[in-house]
XYZ file of C-alpha atoms in Angstrom:
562
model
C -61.459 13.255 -3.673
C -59.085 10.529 -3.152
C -58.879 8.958 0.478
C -55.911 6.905 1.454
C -56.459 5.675 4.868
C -53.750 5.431 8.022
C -53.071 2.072 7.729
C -52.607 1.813 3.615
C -49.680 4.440 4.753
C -48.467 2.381 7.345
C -48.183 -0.150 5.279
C -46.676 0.995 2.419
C -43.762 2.678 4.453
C -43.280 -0.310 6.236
C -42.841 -2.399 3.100
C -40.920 -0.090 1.592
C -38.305 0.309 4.786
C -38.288 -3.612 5.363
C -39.254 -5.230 1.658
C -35.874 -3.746 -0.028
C -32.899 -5.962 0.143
C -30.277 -3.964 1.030
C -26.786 -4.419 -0.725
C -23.076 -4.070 -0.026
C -22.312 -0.896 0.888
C -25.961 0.830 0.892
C -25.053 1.420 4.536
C -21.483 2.877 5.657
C -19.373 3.960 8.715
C -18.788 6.995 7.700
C -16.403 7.947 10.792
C -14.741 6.561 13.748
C -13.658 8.336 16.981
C -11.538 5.423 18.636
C -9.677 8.068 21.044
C -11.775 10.498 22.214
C -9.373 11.961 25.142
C -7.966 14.490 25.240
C -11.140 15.920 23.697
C -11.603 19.327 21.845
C -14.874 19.861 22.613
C -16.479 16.828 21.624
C -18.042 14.167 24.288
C -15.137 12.462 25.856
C -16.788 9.105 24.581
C -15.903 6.583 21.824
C -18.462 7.000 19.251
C -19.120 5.620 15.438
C -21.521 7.384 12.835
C -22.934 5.554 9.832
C -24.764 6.843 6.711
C -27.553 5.317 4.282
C -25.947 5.664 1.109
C -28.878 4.056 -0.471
C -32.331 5.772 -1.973
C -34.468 4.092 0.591
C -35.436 4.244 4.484
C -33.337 1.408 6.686
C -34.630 -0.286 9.306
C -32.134 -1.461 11.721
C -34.070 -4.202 13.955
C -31.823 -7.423 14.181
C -28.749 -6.021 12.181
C -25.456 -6.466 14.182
C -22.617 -4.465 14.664
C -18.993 -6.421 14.333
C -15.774 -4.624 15.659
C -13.205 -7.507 16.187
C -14.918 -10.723 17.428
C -17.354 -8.451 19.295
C -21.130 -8.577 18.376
C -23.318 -6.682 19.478
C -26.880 -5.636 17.917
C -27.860 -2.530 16.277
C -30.605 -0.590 18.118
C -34.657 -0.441 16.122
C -33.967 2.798 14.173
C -34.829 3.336 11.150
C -32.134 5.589 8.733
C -33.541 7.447 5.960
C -31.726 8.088 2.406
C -28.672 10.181 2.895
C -28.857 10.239 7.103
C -26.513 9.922 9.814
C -27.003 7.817 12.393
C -24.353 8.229 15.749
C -23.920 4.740 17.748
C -22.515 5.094 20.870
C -22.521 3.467 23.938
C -26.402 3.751 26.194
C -24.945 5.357 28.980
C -23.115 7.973 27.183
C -26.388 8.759 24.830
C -27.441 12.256 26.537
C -24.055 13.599 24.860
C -24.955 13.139 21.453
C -28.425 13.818 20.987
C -27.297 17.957 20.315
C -25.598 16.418 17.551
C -28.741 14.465 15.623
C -30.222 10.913 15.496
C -28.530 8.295 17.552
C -28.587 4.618 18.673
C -27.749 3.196 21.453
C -25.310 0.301 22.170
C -24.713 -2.108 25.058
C -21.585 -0.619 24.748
C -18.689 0.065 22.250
C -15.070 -0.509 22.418
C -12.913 0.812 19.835
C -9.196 -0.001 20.282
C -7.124 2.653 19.848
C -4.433 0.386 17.990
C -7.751 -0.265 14.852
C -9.947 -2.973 14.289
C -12.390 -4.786 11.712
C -15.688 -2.954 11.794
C -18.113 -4.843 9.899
C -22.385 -4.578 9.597
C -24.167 -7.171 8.900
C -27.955 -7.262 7.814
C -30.509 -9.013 9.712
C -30.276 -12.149 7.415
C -26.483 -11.870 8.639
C -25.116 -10.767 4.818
C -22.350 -8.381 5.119
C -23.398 -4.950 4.577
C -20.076 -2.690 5.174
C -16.517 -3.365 6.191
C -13.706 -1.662 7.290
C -10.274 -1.796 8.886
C -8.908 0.842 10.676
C -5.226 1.035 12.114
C -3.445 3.457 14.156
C -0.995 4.610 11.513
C -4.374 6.333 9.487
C -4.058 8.961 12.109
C -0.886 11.270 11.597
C 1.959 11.374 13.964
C 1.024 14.531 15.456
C -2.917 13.356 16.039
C -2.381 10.096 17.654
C -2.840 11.360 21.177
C -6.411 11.173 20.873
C -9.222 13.715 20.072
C -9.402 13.443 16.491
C -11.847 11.499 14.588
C -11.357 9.434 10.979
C -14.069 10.605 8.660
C -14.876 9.312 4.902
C -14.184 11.438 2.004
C -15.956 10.123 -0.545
C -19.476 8.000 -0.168
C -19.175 7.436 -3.838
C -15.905 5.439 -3.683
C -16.884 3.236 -0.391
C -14.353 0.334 -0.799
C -11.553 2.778 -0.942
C -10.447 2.089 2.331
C -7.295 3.581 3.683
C -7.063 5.733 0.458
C -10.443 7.307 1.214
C -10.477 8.124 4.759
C -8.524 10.788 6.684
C -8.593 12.757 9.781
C -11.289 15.177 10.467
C -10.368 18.930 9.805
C -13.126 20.318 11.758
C -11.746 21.788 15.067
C -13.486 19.870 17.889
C -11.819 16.874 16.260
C -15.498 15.594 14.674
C -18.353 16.081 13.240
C -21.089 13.030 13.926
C -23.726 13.411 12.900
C -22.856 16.354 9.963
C -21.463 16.483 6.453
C -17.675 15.372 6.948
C -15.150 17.709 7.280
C -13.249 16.421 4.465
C -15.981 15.525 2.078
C -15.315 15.730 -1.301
C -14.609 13.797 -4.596
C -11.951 10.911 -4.336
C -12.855 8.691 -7.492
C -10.626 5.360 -7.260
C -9.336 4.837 -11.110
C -6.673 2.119 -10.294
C -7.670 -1.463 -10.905
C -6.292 -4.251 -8.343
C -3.188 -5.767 -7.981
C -2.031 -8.864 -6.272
C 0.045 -7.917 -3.155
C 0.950 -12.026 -1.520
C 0.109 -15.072 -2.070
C -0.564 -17.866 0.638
C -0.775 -21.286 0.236
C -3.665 -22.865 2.798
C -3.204 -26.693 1.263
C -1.302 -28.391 -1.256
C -5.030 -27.906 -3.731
C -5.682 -24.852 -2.314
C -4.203 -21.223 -2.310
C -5.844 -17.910 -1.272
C -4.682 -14.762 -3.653
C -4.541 -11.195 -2.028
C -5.195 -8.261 -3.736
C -4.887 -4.442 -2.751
C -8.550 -3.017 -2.487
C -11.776 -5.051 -2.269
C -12.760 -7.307 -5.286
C -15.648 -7.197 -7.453
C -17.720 -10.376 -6.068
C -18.763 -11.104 -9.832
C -15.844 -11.315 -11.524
C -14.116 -12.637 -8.636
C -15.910 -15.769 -8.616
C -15.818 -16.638 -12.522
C -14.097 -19.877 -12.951
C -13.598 -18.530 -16.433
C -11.215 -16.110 -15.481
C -8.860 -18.065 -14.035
C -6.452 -20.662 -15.202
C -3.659 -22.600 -13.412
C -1.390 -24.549 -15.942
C -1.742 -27.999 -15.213
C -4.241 -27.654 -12.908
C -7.940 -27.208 -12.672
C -9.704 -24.584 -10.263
C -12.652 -26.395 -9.065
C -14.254 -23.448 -6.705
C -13.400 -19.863 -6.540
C -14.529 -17.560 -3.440
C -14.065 -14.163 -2.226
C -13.891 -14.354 1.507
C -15.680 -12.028 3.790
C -15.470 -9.389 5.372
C -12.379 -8.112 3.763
C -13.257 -8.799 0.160
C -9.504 -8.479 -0.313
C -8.750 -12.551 -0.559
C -9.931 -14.771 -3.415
C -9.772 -18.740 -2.524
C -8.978 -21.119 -4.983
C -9.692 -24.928 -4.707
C -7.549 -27.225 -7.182
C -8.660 -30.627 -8.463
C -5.299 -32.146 -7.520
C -2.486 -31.656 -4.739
C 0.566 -29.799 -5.687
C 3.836 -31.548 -6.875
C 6.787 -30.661 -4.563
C 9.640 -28.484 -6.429
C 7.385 -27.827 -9.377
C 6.483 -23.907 -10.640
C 2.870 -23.604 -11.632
C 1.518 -20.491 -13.368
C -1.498 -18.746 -12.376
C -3.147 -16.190 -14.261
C -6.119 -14.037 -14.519
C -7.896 -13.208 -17.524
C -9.740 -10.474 -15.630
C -10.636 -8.706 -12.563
C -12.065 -5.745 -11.497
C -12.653 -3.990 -7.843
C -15.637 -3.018 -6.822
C -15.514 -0.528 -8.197
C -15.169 -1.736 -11.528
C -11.524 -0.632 -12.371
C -10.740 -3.956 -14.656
C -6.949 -5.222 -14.855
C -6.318 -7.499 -17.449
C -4.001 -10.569 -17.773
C -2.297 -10.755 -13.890
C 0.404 -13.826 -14.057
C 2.509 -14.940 -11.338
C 4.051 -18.134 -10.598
C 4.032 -20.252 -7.469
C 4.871 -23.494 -5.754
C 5.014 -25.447 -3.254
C 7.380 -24.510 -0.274
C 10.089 -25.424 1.293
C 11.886 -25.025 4.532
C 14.480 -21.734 5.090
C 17.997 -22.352 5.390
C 20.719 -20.011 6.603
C 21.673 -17.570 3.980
C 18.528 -18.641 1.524
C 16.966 -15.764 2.582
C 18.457 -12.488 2.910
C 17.768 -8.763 4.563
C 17.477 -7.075 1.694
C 16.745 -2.992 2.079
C 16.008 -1.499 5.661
C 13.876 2.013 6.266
C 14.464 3.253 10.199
C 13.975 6.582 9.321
C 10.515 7.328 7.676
C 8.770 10.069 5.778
C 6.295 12.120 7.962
C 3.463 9.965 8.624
C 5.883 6.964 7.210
C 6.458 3.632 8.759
C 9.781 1.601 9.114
C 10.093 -1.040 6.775
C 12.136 -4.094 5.795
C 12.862 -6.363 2.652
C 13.569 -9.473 2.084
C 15.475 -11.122 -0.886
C 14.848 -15.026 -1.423
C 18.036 -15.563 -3.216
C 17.534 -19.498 -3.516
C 16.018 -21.669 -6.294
C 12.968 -22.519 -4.087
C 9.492 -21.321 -2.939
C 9.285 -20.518 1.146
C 6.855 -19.934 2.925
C 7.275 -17.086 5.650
C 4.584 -18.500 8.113
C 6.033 -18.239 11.872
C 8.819 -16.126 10.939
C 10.193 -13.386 12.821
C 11.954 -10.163 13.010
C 13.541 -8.410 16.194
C 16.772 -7.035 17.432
C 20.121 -7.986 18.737
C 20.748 -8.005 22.296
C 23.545 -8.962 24.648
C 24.611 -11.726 21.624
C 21.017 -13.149 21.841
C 17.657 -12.059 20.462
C 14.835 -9.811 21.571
C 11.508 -7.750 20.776
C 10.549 -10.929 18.325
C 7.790 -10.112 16.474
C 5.336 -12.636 14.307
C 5.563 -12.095 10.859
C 2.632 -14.223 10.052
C 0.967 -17.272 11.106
C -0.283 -18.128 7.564
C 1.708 -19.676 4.471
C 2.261 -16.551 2.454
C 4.553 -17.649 -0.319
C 8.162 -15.777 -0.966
C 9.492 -17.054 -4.827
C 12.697 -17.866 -5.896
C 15.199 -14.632 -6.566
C 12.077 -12.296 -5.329
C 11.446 -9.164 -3.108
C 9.000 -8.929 -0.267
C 8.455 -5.843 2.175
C 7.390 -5.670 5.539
C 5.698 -3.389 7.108
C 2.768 -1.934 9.691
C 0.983 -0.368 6.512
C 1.900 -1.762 3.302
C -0.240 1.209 1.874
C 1.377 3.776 3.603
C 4.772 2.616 2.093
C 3.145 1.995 -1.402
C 1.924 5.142 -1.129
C 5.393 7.299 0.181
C 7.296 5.171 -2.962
C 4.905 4.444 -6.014
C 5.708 2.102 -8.998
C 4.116 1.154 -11.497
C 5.790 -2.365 -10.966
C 3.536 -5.175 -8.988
C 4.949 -5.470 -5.415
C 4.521 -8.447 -2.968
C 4.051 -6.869 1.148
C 2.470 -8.473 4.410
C 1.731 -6.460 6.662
C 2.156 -7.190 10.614
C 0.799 -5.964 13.669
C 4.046 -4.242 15.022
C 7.945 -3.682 14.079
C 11.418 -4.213 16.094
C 12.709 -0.947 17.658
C 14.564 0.756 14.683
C 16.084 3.450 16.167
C 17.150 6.424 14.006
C 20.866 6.445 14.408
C 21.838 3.011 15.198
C 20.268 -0.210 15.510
C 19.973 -4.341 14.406
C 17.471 -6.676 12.404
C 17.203 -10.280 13.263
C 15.212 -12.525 10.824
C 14.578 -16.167 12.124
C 12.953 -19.289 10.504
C 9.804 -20.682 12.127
C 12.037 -22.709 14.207
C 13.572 -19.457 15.721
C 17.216 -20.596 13.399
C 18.552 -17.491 12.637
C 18.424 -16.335 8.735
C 20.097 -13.578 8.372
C 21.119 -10.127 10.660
C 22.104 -6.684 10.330
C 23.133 -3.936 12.285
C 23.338 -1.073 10.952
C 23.979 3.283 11.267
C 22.447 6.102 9.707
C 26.447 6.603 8.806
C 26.111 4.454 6.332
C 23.867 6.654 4.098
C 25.643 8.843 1.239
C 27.536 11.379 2.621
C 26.084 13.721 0.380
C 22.797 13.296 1.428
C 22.577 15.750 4.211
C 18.718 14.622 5.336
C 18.501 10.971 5.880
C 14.298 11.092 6.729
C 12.834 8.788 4.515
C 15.760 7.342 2.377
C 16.136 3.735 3.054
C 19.341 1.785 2.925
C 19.867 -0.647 -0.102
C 21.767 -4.224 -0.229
C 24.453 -3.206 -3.154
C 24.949 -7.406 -3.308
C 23.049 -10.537 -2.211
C 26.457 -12.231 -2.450
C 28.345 -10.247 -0.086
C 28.223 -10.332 3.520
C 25.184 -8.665 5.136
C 27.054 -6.753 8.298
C 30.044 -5.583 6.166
C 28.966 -1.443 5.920
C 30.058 -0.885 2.356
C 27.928 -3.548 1.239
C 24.810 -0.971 1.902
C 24.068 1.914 0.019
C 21.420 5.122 0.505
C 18.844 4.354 -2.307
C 19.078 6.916 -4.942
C 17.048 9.974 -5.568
C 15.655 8.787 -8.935
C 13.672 5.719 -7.688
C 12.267 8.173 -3.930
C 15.313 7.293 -2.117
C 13.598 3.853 -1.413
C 12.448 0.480 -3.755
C 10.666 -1.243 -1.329
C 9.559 -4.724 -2.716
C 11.673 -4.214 -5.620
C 15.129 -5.058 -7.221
C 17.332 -2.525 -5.424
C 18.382 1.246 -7.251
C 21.740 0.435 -5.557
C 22.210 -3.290 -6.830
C 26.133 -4.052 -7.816
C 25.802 -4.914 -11.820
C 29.644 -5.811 -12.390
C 28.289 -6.142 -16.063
C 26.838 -2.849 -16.821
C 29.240 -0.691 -18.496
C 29.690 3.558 -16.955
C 27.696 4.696 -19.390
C 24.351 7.467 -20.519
C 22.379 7.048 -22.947
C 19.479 8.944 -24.477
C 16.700 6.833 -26.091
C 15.676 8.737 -29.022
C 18.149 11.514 -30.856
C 15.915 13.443 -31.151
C 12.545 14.974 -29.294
C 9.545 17.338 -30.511
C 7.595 18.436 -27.394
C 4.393 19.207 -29.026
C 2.062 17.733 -26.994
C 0.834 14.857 -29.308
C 2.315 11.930 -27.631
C 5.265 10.968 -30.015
C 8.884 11.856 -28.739
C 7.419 14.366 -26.026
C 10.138 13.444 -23.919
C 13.550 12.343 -23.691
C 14.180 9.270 -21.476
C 17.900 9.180 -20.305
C 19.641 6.097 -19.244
C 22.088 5.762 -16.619
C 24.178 2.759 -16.125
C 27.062 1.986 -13.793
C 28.957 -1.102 -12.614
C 29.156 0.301 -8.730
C 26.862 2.143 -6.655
C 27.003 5.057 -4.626
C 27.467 7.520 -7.366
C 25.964 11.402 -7.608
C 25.085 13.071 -10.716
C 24.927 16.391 -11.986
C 23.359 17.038 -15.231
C 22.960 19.938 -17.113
C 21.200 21.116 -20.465
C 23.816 23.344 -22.932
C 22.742 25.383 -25.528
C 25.005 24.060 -28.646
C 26.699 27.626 -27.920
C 27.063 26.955 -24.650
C 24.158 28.741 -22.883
C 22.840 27.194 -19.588
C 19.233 25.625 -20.473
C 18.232 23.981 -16.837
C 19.433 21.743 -14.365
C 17.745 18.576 -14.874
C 19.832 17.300 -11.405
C 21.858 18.583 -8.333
C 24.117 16.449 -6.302
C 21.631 13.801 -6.578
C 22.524 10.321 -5.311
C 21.749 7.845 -8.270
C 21.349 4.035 -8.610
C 23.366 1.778 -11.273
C 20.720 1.697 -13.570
C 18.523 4.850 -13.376
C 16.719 7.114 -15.924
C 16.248 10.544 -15.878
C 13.991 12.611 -18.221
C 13.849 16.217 -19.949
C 10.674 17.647 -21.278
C 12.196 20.061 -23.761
C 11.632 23.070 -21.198
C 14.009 25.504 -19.807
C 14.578 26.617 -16.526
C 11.247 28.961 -16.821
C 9.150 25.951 -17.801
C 9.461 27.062 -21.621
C 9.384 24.992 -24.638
C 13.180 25.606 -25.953
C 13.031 26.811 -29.957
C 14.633 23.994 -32.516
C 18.159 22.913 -33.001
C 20.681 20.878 -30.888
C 21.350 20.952 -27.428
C 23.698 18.867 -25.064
C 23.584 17.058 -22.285
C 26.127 17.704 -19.963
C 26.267 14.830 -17.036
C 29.093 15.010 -14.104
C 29.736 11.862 -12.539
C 31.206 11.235 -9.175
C 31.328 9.423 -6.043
C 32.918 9.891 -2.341
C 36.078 7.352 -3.852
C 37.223 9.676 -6.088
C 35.668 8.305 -9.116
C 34.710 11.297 -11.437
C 33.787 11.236 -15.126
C 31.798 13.342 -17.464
C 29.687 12.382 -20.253
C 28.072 14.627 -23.048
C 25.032 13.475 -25.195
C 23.513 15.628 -28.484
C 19.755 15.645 -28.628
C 17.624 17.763 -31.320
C 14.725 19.019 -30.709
C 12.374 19.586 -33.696
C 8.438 21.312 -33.860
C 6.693 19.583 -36.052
């Protein structure tokens, strides 16, 4: 018979707990109770639970805990594959031993507003990290009680998109499967949200979701006409920010074009071919810069929001800017924008927000946006209020006050319908120069050209892409695309699908606020969701706005099974 003595076993475990190198994300927080009062009926005490994603055991001894600028070490346990492990604070460790294994802190602070939570190995390589902010936690669980949990270990650099709050009724569950565990695969590949300029060689790129370290870092990938890239890095912890180093400095008033050939998150959702142009920038003057689109009204579990239009021929940078209100003919409730050199281009859109997500989220595109998010908004009250924007040398840029009577008065339910600029011309404070964004693009176009933008040279016209559709399913002509164009905003549409004998198909819209140059689509479906049989059919729009304006428009379409 074989004999294996004690200390061969001893051995081998320890080697295999501390001989592994442990990776990027083998170890995850997994949830985060930041406000534990009022409780329902968990410990009244801040708590964090992590899980060993990994196939082998996890010793703990020297590995540090980051939450902020706050170290603190990570007690001697060891986590085997697929465990929980609670961390909490030493004098509150009696309340969670009912709920499994747990370690011990000096103590733990979790602000209630969010923070950077990083771990970092014992050879101080960065392990897991995560950013948590008030506004992941809806409206109506905010008070406290409620834990964030992970959905999906698979997907760990999904961030905001992959947590949520727990579902389980004493607000947690450390130590124990997640209440909302399940599959939440992460198909989209990156996309460049700002870009900051920390030199006049060097910029730093942000994307959307953590980065792929690999091909982050290829010099290969990434080409800057007229320039070369000398050293590419993905900074840590976020693994959000790529830094490029340039061979020479910048010339002032010149556009340079950066592109990628490639990049992929880490999860390995590639994007091909991302170009964007940049520069050096300039000072803001009065009127360069404009308020662009306002939100003081959001969605449930929304955030205000503001854009800004750089309607000059230069690049500006928005670093010390800020935002606030009117008050007594002076300024007040100034908030910081950013400290850093984030770059706004000539005739562009960018958005600001709490939660750039959250507003990405409430109003997708398929169109590349630029955001920044800050720390905290003005007061933008629901039915009245003002926006200040000043330079970094507190000049004023622009201002607006505005009133939720200056949405469409056909739009009976203002939540979460922003109001758009109709003209970067006109003056900002003059009421019919803003518009309620239309229905087609979500009632909002944050970071984009505006649904409501005055186009004196578009002609009041529809159009229909193809004459002709065949919704069979294999890809070709499915659908009919129809084009609306107008030279003022502000208008509603009704349109209707006839029968060439005049029998009511379906109602494609009602009463619904449209921009001057929209697109609506029919499927070849009738009211019951049914393919329609062949022949012609019209398309019956009505046309009209609160001035009186009123005009009808009728397009043929055939549809034909092949």
């Amino acid at each position: 018979m074989l004999k294996i003595s004690i200390v061969s076993i001893i051995v081998f475990l320890v080697f295999n707990i501390e001989g592994k190198t442990q990776g990027l994300n083998d170890l995850v927080i997994s949830e985060i109770m930041a406000d534990p009062t009022p409780s329902n009926g968990l410990p009244e005490f801040e708590y964090l639970e992590i899980y060993n994603r990994s196939s082998n055991s996890i010793r703990l001894k020297n590995w540090k805990l980051v939450i902020g600028t706050r170290y603190s070490t990570l007690p001697d346990s060891v986590i085997l594959p697929n465990t929980y492990l609670i961390l909490c604070a030493k004098a509150n460790i009696s309340h969670f031993t009912p709920f499994g294994q747990v370690g011990a802190l000096s103590s733990l602070i979790l602000p209630n507003e969010g923070a950077s939570v990083s771990i970092l190995s014992s050879q101080n390589k960065l392990i897991y990290h995560f950013e948590y902010k008030a506004t992941f936690w809806p409206s109506s669980k905010r008070n406290g009680g409620f834990a964030l949990e992970m959905i999906d270990f698979k997907n760990p650099c999904g961030d905001k998109r992959n947590w949520s709050v727990s579902l389980d009724k004493s607000g947690g569950t450390p130590g124990s499967k997640n209440s909302v565990e399940g599959s939440n695969p992460d198909f989209q590949p990156p996309s460049v949200i700002n870009l900051e300029m920390v030199s006049n060689a060097s910029i730093i790129i942000q994307f959307d979701e953590k980065i792929d370290s690999i091909s982050a870092v290829n010099l290969a990938n990434v080409n800057i006409a007229g320039r070369k890239v000398t050293k590419v890095s993905l900074l840590v912890p976020e693994l959000t920010k790529l830094f490029l180093q340039l061979d020479l400095d910048l010339i002032p008033n010149e556009t340079y074009a950066l592109r990628f050939t490639s990049i992929s998150d880490c999860q390995s959702n590639l994007k091909r071919n991302i170009q964007m142009d940049f520069g050096l920038p300039v000072q803001a003057d009065s009127g360069s810069v404009v308020l662009n689109e306002i939100l003081f009204n959001p969605k449930e579990g929304g955030v205000d929001f503001i854009e800004l239009f750089n309607r000059s021929n230069h690049y500006l940078s928005l670093s010390n800017w800020s935002i606030g209100n009117l008050k007594n003919g002076g300024y007040s409730n100034l908030k910081m924008v950013t400290h850093s050199n984030v770059i706004l281009n000539p005739n562009s859109y960018i958005f600001l927000s709490t939660d750039g997500y959250i507003v990405q989220n409430q109003y997708p595109s398929d169109k590349s946006r630029f955001f920044v998010d800050i720390p905290a908004m003005p007061s933008f009250p629901n039915e009245e209020g003002s926006v200040v924007i000043l330079n970094k040398e507190g000049h004023l840029l622009d201002q607006l006050q505005y009133s939720e009577k200056m949405h469409h008065p056909f739009i009976h339910d203002v939540k979460g319908v922003s109001l758009e600029r109709r003209s970067a011309e006109m003056v900002t404070d003059a009421p019919q120069n803003w518009q309620s964004g239309s229905g087609i693009s979500g009632y909002a176009s944050p970071g984009l050209k505006n649904s409501q933008s005055t186009n004196i040279d578009n002609e009041d016209t529809i159009s229909l892409e193809v004459t002709g559709i065949s919704p069979n399913g294999d890809g070709i002509d499915d659908v009919l695309n129809i084009y609306l164009s107008f030279s003022k905003a502000g208008n509603t549409a009704d349109m209707d699908v006839y029968a060439i004998n005049g029998r009511h198909i379906k109602s494609l819209s009602k009463n619904l606020v449209i921009g001057t140059s929209d697109n609506l689509k029919w499927d070849g479906t009738d009211s019951k969701g049914e393919i329609v049989t062949n022949g012609y059919y019209l398309i019956v729009s009505k046309i009209w706005n609160a001035d009186g304006y009123l005009e009808i428009f009728k397009n043929k379409v055939v549809v034909a099974h092949h």
